JSON list of C-alpha atoms in Angstrom, two decimals:
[
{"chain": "Q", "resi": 1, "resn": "UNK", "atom": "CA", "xyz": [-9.07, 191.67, 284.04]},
{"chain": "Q", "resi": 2, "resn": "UNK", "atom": "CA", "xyz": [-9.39, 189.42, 287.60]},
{"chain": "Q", "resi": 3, "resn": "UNK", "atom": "CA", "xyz": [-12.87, 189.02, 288.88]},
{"chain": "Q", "resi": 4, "resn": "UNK", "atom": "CA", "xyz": [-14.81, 191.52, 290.94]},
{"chain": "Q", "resi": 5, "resn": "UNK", "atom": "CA", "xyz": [-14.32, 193.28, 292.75]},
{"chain": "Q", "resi": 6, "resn": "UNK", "atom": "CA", "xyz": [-12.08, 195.18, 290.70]},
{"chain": "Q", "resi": 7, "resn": "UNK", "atom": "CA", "xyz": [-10.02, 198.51, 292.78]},
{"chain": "Q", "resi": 8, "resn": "UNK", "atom": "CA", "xyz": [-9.50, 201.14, 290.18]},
{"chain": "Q", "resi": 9, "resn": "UNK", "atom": "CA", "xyz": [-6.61, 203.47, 291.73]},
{"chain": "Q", "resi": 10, "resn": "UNK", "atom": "CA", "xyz": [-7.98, 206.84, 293.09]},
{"chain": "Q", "resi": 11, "resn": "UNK", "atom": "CA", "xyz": [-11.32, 205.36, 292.53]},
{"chain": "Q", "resi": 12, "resn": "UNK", "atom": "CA", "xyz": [-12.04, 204.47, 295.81]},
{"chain": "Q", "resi": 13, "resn": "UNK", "atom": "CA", "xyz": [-13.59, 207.07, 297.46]},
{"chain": "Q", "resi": 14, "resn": "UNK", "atom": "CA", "xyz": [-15.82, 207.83, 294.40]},
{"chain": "Q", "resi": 15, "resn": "UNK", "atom": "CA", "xyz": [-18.68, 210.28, 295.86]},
{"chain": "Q", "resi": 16, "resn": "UNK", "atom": "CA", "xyz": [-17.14, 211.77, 298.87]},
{"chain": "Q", "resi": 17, "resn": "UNK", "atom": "CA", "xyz": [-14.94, 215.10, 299.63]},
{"chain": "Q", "resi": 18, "resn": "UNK", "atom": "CA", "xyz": [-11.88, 213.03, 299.15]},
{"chain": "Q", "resi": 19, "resn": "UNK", "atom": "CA", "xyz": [-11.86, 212.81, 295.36]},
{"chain": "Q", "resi": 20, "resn": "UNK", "atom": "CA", "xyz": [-11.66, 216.82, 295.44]},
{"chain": "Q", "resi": 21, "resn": "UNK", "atom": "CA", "xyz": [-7.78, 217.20, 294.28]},
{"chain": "Q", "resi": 22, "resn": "UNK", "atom": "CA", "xyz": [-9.09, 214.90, 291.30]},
{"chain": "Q", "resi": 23, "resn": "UNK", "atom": "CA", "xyz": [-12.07, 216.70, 290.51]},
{"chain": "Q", "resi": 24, "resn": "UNK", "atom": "CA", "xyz": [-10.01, 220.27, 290.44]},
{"chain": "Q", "resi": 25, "resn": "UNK", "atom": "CA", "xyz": [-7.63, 218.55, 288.04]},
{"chain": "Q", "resi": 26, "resn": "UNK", "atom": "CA", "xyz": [-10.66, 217.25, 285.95]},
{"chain": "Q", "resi": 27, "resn": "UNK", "atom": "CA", "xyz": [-12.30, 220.60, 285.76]},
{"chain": "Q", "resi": 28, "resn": "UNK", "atom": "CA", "xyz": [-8.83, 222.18, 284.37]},
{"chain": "Q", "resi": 29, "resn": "UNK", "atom": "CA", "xyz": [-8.19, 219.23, 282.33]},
{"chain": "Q", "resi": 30, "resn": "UNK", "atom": "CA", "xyz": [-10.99, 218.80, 280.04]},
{"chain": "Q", "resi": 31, "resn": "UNK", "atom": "CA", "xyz": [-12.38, 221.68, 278.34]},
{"chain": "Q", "resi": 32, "resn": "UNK", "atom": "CA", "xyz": [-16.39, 222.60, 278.21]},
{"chain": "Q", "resi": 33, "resn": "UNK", "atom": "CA", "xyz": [-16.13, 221.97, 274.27]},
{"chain": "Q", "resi": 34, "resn": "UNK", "atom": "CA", "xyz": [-16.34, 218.34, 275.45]},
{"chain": "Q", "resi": 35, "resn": "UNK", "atom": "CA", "xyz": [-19.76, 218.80, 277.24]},
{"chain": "Q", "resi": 36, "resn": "UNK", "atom": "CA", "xyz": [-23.17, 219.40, 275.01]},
{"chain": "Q", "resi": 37, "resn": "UNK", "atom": "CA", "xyz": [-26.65, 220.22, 275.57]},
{"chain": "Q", "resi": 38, "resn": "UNK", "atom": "CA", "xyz": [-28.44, 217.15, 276.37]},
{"chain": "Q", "resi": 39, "resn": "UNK", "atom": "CA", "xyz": [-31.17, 215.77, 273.68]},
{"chain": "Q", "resi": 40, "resn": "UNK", "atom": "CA", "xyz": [-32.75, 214.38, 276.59]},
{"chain": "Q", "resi": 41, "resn": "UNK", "atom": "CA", "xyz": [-33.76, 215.53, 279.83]},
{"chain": "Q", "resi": 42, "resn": "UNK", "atom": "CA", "xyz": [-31.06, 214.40, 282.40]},
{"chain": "Q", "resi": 43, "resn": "UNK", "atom": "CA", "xyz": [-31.91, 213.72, 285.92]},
{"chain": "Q", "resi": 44, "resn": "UNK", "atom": "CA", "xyz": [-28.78, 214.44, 288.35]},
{"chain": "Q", "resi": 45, "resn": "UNK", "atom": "CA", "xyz": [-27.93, 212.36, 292.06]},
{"chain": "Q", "resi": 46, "resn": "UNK", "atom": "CA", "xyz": [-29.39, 215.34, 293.72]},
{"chain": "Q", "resi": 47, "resn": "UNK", "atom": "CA", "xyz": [-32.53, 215.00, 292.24]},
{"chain": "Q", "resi": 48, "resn": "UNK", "atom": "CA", "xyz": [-32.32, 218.01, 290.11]},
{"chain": "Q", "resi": 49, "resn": "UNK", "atom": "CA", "xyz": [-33.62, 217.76, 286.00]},
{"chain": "Q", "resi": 50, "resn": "UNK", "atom": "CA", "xyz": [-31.36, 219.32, 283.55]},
{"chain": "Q", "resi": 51, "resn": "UNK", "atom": "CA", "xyz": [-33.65, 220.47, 280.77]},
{"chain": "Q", "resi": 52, "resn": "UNK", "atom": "CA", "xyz": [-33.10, 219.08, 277.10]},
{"chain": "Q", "resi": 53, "resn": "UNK", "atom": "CA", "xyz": [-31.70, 221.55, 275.13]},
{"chain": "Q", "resi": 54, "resn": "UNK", "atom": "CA", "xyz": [-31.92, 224.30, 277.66]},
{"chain": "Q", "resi": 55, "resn": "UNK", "atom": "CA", "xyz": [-28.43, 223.14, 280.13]},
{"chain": "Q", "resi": 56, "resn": "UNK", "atom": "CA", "xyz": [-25.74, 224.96, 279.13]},
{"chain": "Q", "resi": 57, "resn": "UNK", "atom": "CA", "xyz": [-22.68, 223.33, 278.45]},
{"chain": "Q", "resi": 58, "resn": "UNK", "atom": "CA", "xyz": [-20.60, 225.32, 281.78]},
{"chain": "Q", "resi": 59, "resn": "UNK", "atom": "CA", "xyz": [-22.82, 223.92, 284.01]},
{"chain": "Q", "resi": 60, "resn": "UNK", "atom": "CA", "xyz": [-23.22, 220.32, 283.22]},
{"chain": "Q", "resi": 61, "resn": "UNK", "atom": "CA", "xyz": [-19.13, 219.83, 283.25]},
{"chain": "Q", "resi": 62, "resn": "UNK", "atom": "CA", "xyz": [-19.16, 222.13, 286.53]},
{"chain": "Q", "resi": 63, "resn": "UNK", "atom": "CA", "xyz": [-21.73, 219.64, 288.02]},
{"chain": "Q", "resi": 64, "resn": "UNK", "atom": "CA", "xyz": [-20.38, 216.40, 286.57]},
{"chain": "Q", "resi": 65, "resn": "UNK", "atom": "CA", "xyz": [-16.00, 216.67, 287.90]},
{"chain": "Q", "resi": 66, "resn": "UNK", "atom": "CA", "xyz": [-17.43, 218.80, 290.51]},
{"chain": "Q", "resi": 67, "resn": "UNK", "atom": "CA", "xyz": [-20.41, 217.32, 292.63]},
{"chain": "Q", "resi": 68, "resn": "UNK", "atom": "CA", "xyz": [-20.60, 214.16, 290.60]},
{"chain": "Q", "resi": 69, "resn": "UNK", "atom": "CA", "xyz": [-17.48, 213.16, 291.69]},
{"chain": "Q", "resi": 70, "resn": "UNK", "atom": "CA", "xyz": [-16.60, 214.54, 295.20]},
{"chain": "Q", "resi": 71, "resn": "UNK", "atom": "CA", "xyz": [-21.19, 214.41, 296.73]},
{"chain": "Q", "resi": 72, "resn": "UNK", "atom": "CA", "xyz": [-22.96, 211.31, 297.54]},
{"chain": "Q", "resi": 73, "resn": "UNK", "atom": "CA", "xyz": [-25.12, 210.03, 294.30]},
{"chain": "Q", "resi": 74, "resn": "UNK", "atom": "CA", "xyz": [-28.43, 209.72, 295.83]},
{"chain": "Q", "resi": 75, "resn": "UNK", "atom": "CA", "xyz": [-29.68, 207.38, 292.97]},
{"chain": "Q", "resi": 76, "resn": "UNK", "atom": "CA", "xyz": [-33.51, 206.63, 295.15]},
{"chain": "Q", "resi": 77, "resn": "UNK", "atom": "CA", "xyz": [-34.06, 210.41, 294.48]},
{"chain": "Q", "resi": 78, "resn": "UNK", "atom": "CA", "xyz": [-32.96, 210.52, 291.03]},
{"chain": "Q", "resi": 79, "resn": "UNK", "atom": "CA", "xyz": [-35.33, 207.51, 290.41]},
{"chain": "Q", "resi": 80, "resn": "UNK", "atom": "CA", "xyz": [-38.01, 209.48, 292.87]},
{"chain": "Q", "resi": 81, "resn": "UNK", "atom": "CA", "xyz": [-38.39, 212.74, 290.63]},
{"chain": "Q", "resi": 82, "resn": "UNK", "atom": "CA", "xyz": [-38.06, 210.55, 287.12]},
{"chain": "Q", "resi": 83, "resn": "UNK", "atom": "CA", "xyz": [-40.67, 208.51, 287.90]},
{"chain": "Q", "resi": 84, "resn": "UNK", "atom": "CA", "xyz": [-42.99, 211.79, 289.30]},
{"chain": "Q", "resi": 85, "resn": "UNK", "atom": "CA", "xyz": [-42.32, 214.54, 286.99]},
{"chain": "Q", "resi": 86, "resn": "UNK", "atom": "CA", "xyz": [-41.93, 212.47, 283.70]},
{"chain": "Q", "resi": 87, "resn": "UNK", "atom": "CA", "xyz": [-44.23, 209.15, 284.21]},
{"chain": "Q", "resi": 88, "resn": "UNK", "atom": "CA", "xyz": [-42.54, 206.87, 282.39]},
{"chain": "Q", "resi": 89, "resn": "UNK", "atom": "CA", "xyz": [-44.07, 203.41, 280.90]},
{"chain": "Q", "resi": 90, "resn": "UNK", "atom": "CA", "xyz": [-40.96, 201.77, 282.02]},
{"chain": "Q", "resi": 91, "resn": "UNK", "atom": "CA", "xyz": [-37.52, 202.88, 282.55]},
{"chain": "Q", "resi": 92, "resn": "UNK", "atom": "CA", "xyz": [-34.15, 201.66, 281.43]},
{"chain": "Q", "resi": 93, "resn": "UNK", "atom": "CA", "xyz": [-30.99, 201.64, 283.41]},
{"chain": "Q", "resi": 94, "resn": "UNK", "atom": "CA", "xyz": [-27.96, 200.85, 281.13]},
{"chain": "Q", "resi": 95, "resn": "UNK", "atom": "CA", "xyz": [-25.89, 199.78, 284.41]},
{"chain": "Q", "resi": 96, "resn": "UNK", "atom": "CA", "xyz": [-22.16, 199.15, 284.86]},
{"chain": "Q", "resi": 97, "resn": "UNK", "atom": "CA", "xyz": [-20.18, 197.35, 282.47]},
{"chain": "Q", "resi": 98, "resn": "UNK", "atom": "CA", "xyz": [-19.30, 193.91, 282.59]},
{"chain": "Q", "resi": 99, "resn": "UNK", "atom": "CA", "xyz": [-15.61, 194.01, 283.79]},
{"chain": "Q", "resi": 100, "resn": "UNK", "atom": "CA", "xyz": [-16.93, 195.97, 286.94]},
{"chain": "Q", "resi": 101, "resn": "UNK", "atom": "CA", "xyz": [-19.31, 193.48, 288.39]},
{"chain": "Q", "resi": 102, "resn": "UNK", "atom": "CA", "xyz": [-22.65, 195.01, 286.99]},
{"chain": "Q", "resi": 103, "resn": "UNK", "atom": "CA", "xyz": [-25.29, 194.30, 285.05]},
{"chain": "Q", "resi": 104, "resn": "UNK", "atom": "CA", "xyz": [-25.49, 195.60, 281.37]},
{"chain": "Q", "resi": 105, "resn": "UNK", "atom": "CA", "xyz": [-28.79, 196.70, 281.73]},
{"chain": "Q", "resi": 106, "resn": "UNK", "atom": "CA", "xyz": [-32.50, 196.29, 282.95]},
{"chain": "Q", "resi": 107, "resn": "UNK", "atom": "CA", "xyz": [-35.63, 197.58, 282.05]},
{"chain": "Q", "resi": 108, "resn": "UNK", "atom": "CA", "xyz": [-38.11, 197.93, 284.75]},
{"chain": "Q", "resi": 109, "resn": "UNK", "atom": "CA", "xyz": [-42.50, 198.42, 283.72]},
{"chain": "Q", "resi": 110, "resn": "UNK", "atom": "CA", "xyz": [-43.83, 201.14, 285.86]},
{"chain": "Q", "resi": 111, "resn": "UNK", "atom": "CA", "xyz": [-47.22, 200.42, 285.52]}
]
């Protein structure tokens, strides 16, 4: 692959209306067999925790090709409500992979 930045087609206008036509073929592409209950809880761009073991399978592939893809990813509130409602010793963010231009990973002490 050439260096960063790397222009994946259709990828472009990741997070805004414009990726709707791809999201609507997502949704009808992949089935909901391919989505589980987290072990974990999740904690979405809006903000919003998905339980562990209580998100149901519909939703989580509704949310993820729907507003995951065509909504902004407001990753300061995701970080906001993780850090308030869970209070976590440190947190670990497994970042983008290499070929994109990201870092593998960091872990960050919050105390």
């Amino acid at each position: 692959m050439s260096a960063f930045p790397l222009l994946l087609p259709g990828h472009a206008a990741f997070h805004s209306p414009l990726m709707q036509p791809a999201a609507d073929q997502a949704q009808s592409r992949f089935p909901e067999t391919l989505f589980h209950k987290p072990q974990l809880p999740l904690i979405d761009g809006r903000g919003q925790i998905w339980p562990a073991g209580l998100t149901q399978a519909a939703a989580l592939k509704a949310y993820t090709l729907g507003d995951q893809v065509c909504q902004t990813y407001h990753f300061s509130k995701a970080i906001e409500v993780a850090v308030k409602e869970f209070a976590p010793d440190h947190i670990d963010f497994t970042g983008a992979r290499r070929q994109f231009g990201g870092r593998r990973g960091a872990k960050f002490d919050c105390y």
